[in-house]
Short mmCIF file of C-alpha atoms and ligand atoms in Angstrom, two decimals:
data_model
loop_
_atom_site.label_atom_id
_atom_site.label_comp_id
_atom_site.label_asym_id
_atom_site.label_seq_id
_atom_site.Cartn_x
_atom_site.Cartn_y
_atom_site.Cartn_z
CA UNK A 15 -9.86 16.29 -13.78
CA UNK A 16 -7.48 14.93 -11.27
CA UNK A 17 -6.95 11.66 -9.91
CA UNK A 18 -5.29 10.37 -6.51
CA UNK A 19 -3.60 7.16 -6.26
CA UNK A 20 -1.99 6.20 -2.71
CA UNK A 21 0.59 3.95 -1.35
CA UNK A 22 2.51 2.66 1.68
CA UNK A 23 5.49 1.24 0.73
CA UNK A 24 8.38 -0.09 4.18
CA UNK A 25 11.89 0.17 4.26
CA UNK A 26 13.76 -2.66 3.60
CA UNK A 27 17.22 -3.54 6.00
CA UNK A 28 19.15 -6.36 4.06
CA UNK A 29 20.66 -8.87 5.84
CA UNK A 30 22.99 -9.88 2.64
CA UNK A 31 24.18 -6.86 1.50
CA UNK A 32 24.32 -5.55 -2.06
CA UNK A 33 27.70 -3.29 -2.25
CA UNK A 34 28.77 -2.87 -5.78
CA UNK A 35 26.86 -2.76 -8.89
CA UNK A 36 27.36 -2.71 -12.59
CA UNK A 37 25.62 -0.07 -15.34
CA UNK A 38 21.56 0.17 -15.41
CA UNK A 39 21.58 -1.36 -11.75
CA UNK A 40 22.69 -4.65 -12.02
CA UNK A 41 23.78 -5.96 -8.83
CA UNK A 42 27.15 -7.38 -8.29
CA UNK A 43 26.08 -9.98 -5.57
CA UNK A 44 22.63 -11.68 -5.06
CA UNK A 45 21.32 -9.73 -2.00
CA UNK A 46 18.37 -10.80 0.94
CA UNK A 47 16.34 -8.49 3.00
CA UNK A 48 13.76 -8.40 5.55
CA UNK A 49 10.92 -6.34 5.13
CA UNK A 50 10.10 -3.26 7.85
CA UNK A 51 7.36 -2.30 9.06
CA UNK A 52 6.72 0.77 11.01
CA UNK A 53 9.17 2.53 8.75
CA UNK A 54 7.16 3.34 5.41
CA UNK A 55 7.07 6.51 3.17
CA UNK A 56 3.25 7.34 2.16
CA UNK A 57 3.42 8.53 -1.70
CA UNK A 58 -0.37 10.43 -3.18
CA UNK A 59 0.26 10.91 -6.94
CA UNK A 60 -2.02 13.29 -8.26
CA UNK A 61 -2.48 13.40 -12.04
CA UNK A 62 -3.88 16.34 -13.76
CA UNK A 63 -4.41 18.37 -16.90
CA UNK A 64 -0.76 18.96 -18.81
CA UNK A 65 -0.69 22.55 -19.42
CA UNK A 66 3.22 22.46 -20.87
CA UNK A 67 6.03 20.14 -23.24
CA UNK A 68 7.96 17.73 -21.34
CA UNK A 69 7.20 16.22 -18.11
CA UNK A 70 5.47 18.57 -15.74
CA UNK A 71 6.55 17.17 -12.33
CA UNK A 72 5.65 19.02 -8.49
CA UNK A 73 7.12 17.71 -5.35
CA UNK A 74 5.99 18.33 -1.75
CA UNK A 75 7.90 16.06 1.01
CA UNK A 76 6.65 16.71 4.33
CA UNK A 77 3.76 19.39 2.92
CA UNK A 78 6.45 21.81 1.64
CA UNK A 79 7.79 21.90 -1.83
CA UNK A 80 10.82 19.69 -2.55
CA UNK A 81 13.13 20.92 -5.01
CA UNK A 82 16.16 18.23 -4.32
CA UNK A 83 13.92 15.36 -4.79
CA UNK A 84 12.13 16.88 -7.39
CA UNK A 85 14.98 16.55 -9.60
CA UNK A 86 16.26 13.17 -8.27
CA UNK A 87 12.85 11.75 -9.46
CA UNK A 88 12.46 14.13 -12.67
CA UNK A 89 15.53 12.49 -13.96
CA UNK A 90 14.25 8.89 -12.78
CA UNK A 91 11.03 9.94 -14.81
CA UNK A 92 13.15 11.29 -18.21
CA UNK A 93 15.55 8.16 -18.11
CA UNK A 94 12.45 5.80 -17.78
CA UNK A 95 9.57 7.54 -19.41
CA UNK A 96 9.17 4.57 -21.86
CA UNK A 97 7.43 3.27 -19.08
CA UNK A 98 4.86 5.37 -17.93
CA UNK A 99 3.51 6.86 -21.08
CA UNK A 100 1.05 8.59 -19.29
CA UNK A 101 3.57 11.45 -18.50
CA UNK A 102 2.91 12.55 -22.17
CA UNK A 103 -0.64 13.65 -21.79
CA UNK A 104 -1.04 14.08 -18.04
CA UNK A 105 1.04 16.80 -15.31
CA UNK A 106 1.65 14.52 -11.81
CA UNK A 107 2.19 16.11 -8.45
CA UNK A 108 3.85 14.03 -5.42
CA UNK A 109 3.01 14.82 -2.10
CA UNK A 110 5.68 11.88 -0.13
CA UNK A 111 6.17 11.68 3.77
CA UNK A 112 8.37 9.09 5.86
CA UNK A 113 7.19 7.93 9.39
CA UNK A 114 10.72 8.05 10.33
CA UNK A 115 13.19 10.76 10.57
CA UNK A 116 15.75 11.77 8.16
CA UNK A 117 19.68 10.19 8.40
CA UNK A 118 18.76 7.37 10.89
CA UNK A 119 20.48 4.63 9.47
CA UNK A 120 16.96 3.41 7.76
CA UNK A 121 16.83 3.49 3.87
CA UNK A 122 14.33 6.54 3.28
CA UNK A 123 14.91 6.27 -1.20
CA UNK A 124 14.03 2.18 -0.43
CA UNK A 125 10.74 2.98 0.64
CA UNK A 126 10.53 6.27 -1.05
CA UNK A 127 11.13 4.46 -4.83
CA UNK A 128 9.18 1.41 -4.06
CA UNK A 129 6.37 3.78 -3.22
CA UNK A 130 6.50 5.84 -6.14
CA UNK A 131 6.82 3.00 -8.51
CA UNK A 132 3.74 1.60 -7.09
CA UNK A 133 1.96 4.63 -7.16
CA UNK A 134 3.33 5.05 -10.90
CA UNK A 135 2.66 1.63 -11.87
CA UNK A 136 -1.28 2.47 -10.73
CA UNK A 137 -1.19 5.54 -12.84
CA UNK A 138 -0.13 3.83 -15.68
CA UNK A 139 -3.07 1.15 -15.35
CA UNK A 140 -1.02 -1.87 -15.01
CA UNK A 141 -2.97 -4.37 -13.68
CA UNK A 142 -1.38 -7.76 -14.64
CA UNK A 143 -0.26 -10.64 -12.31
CA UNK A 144 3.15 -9.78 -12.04
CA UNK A 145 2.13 -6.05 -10.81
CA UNK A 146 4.46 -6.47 -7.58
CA UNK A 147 7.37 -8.11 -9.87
CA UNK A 148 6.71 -4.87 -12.12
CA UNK A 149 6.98 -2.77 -9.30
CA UNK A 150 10.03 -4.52 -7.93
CA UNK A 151 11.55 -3.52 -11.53
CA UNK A 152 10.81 -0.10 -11.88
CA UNK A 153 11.95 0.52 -8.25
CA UNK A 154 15.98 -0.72 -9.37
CA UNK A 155 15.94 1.40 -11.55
CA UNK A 156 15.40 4.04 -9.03
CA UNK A 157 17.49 2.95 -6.13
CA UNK A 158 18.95 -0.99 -5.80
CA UNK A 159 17.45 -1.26 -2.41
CA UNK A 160 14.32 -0.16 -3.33
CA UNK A 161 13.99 -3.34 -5.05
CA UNK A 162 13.24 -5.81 -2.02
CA UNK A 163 10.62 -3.68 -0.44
CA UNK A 164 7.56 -4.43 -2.02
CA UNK A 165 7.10 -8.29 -0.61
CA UNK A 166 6.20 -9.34 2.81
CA UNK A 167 9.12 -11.12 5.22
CA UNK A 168 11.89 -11.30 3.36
CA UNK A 169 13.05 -10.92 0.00
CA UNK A 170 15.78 -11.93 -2.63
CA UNK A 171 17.26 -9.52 -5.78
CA UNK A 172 20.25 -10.77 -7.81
CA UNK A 173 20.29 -13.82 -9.84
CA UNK A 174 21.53 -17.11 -8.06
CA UNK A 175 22.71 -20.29 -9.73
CA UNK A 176 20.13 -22.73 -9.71
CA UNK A 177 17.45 -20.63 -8.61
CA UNK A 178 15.50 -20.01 -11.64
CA UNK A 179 13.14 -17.39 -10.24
CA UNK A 180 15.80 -15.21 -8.77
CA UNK A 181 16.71 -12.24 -11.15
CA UNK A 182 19.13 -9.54 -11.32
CA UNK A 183 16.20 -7.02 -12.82
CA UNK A 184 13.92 -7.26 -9.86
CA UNK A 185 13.24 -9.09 -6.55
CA UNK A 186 11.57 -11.83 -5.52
CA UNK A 187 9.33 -12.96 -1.88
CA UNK A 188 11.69 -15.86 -0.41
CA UNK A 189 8.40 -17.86 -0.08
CA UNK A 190 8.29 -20.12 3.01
CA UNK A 191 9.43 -18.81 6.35
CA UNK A 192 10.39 -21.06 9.03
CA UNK A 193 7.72 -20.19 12.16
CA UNK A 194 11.23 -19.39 13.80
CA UNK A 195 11.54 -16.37 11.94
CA UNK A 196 8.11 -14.71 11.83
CA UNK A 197 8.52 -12.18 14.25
CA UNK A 198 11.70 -10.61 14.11
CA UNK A 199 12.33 -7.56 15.54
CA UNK A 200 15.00 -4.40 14.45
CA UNK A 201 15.67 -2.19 17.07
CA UNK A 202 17.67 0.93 15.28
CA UNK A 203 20.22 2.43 18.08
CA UNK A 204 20.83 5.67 16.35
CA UNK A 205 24.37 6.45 16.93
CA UNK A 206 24.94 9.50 14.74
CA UNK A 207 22.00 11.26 12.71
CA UNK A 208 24.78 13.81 10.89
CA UNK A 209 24.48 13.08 6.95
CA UNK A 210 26.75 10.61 5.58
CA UNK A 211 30.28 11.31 4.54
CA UNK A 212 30.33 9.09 1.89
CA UNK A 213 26.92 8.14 0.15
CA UNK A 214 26.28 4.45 -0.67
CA UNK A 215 26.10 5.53 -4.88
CA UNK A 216 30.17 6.61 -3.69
CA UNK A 217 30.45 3.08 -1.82
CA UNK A 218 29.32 1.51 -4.83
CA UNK A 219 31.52 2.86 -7.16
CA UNK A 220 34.63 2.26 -4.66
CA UNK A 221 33.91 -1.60 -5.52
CA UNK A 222 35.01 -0.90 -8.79
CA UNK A 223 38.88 -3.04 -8.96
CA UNK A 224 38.87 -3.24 -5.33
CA UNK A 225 41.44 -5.78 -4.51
CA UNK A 226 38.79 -7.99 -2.21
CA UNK A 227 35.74 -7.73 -4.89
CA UNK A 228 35.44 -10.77 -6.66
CA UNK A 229 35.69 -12.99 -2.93
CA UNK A 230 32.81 -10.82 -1.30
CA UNK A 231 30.85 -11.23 -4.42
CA UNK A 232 31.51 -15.05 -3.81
CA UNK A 233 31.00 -14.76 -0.24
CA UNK A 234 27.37 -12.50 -0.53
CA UNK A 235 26.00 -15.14 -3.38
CA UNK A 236 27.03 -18.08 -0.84
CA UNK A 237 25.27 -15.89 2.36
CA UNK A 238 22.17 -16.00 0.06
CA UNK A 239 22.49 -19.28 -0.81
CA UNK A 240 22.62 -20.45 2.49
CA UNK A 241 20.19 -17.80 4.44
CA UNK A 242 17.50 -19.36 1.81
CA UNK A 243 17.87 -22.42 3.51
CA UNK A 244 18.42 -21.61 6.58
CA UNK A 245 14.78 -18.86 6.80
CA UNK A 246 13.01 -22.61 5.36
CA UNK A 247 14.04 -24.87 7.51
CA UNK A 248 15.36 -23.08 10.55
CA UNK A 249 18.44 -22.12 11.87
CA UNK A 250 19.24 -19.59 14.23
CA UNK A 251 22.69 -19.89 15.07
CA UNK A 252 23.67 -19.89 11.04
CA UNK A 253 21.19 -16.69 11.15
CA UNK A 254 22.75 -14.77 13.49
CA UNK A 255 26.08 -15.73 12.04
CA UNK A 256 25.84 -14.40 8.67
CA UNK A 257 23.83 -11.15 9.54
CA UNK A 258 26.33 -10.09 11.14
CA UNK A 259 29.34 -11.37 9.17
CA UNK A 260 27.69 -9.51 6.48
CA UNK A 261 27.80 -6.09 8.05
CA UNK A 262 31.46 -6.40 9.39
CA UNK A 263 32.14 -7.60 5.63
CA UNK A 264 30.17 -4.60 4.26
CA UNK A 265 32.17 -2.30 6.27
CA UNK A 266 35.60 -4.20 5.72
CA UNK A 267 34.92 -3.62 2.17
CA UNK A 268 34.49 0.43 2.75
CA UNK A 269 37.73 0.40 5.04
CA UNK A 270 39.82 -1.25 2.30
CA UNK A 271 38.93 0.44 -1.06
CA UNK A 272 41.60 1.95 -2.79
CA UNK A 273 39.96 5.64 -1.37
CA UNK A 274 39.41 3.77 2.24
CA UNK A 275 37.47 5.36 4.84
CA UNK A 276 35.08 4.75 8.13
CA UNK A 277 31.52 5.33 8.74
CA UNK A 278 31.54 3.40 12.01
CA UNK A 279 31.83 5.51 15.40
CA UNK A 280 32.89 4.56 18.50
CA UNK A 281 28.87 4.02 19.54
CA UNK A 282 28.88 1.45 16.98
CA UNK A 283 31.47 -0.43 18.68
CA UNK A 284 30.50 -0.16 21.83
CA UNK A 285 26.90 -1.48 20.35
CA UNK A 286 28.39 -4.44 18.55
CA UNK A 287 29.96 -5.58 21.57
CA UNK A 288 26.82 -5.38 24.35
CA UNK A 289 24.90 -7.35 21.88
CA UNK A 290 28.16 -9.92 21.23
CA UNK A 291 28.40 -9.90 25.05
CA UNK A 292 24.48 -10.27 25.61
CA UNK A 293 24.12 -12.77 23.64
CA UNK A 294 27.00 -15.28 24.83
CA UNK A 295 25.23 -14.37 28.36
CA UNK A 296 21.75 -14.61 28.03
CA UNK A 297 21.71 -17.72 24.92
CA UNK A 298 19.15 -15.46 23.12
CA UNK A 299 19.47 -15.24 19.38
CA UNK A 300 20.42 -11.49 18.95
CA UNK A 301 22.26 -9.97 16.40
CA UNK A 302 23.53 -6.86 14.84
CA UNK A 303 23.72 -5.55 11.41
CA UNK A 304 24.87 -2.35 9.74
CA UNK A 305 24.07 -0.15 6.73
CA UNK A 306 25.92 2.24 5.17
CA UNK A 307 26.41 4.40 7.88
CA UNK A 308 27.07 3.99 11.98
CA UNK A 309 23.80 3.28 13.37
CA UNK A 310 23.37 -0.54 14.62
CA UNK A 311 20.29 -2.35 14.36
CA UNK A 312 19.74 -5.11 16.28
CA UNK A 313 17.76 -7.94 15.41
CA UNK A 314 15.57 -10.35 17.35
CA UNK A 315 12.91 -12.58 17.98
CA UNK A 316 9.73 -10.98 19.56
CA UNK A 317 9.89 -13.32 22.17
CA UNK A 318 12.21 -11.70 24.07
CA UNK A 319 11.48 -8.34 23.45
CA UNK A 320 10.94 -8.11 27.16
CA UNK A 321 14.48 -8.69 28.02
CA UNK A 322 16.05 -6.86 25.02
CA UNK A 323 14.12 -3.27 25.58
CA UNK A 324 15.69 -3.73 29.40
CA UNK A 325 19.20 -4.57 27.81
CA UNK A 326 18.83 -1.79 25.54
CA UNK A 327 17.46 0.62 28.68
CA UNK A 328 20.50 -0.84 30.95
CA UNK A 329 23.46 -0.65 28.24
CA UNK A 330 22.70 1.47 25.71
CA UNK A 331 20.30 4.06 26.43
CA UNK A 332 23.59 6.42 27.54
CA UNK A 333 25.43 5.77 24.61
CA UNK A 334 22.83 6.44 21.68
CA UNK A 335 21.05 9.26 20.61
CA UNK A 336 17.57 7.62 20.54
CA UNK A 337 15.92 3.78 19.37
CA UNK A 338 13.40 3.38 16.74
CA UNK A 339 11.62 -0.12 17.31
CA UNK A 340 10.50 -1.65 13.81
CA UNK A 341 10.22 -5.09 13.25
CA UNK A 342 8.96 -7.74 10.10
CA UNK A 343 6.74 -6.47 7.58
CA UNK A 344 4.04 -7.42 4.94
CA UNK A 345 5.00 -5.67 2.62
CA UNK A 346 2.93 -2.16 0.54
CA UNK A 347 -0.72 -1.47 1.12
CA UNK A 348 -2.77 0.55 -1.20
CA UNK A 349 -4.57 3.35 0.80
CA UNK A 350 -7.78 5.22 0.32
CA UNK A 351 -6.94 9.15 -0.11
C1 DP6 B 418 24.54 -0.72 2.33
O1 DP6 B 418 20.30 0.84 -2.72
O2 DP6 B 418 21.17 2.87 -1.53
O3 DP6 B 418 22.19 -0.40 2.22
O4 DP6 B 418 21.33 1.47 -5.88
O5 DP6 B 418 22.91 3.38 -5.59
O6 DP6 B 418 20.55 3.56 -4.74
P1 DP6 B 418 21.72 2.65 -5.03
O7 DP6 B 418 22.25 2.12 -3.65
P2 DP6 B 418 21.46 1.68 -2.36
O8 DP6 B 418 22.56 0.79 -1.63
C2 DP6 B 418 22.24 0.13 -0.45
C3 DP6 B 418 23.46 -0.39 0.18
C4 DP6 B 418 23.28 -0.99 1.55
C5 DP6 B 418 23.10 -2.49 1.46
C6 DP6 B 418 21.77 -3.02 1.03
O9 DP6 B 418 20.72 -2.39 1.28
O10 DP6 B 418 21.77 -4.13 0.48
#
């Protein structure tokens, strides 16, 4: 007999980045990110009679049989099978889509392993308390990112001193969110869709004896120090300040690694420096960030959304390829099939 499980799980885009980790995905830095949510991946797990040894695994992304992330999760499924010992009496088929295109700047394995350990974690018949925590867990072990995706607002993976919830092995929900902060917007300017020269596992790595390593771990751990306060009580100015310090730093750290290189484009530039520019004109708290790659997003309050979209229209429409408006999410939702 076969059974369908479904979830929704968002993208995550961190605000504190996590650039270098150490074995089983251990963070180097504490990291904080704000949920998404009109950027998801939809994950139906369908369980069925195992006809064969081993784990018997089908993939369909997008209706059509997958075979690169068939083996991408295959080996996620070997290396963590002590987990879902289901996969020893019953066959699982994946059929995974993403509302948003492919190479925009959005982190597609976030949401695609924080569905999929949902979806597995279902499967498996977990039903404790801590199922989110659980979930957080399993989807580290899949991609680092992946982590902070399954909690509403904003969340916080890597241990912190003197915060004796945070945790290197999973994230956490930040908890209380200033009202100034509850409906932030992230408008992606898509600068460049080609696929990335250099993926983030690569970036990683490159933080291994880089010469500036131990002072942006130091720095990121202080960013999420501070950005905990800072989403409690309210702050925009200190907001907007380390967002954005955080993705020059991020992309500092990529142009000075011993094998140095440059995923920003001219667009990006040009982006970073409207939104500088609007901002010192208008007063409104706008901000960019960066992820691996050259597309900008800029972040917001909803309140002026108005006057953003016709910034956007006025300055930046020429220079980008399209804009994919997303803003704060809740978090995963379970779905009927
Ligand atoms: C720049 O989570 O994609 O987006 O753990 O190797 O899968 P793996 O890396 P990944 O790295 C994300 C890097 C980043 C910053 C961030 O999301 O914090």
């Amino acid at each position: 007999m076969a059974d369908k499980i479904r979830w929704r799980c968002p993208s995550n885009i961190a605000l504190v980045k996590y650039w270098g980790k150490r074995p089983n995905q251990i963070p180097a830095n504490a990291s904080l990110s704000m949920t998404l949510e009109n950027s998801f991946t939809d994950i139906i797990l369908t369980t069925g009679e195992k006809k064969k040894h081993g784990i018997e695994l089908e993939y369909f992304f997008d209706g059509r049989p997958n075979e690169k992330f068939r083996q991408r999760v295959l080996i996620y499924l070997e290396e963590n099978r002590r987990y879902f010992p289901f996969l020893n009496t019953r066959s699982i088929r994946i059929d995974s889509t993403n509302s948003f295109p492919h190479s925009t700047g959005i982190a597609s394995s976030a949401s695609a392993f924080g569905a999929l350990s949902l979806a597995l974690l279902t499967a498996s018949g977990y039903t404790k308390a801590d199922f989110y925590r659980q979930a957080s867990f399993l989807a580290r072990l899949g991609s680092g990112s992946a982590c902070r995706s399954l909690f509403p607002d904003f969340a916080l993976w890597g241990k912190l001193p003197g915060n004796a919830k945070s945790s290197d092995e999973y994230a956490i929900a930040v908890g209380t969110v200033h009202p100034d902060f509850y409906d932030w917007q992230d408008a992606i300017l898509i600068v460049d869709d080609s696929p990335k020269k250099v993926s983030s596992s690569a970036g990683h790595l490159l933080m291994e004896g880089h010469f500036f390593a131990e002072s942006r771990y130091r720095q990121a751990n202080q960013h999420c120090q501070r950005m905990l306060d800072v989403i409690k009580y309210g702050d925009l100015e200190q907001f907007v300040t380390i967002i954005e310090q955080e993705a020059l730093a991020l992309h500092a750290m990529m142009m000075t690694s011993e094998n140095y290189y440059l995923l920003i484009k001219p667009g990006t530039v040009l982006a970073i420096e409207a939104v500088m520019n609007f901002r010192k004109e208008s007063k409104i708290p706008i901000c960019f960030t960066l992820d691996a790659g050259p597309n900008v997003h800029i972040i917001y309050p909803g309140q002026y959304s108005g006057v953003v979209h016709a910034f956007l229209e006025d300055q930046m429409k020429a220079e980008v390829k399209r804009i994919i408006f997303d803003h704060i999410g809740k978090g995963p939702k379970k779905l009927t099939c």
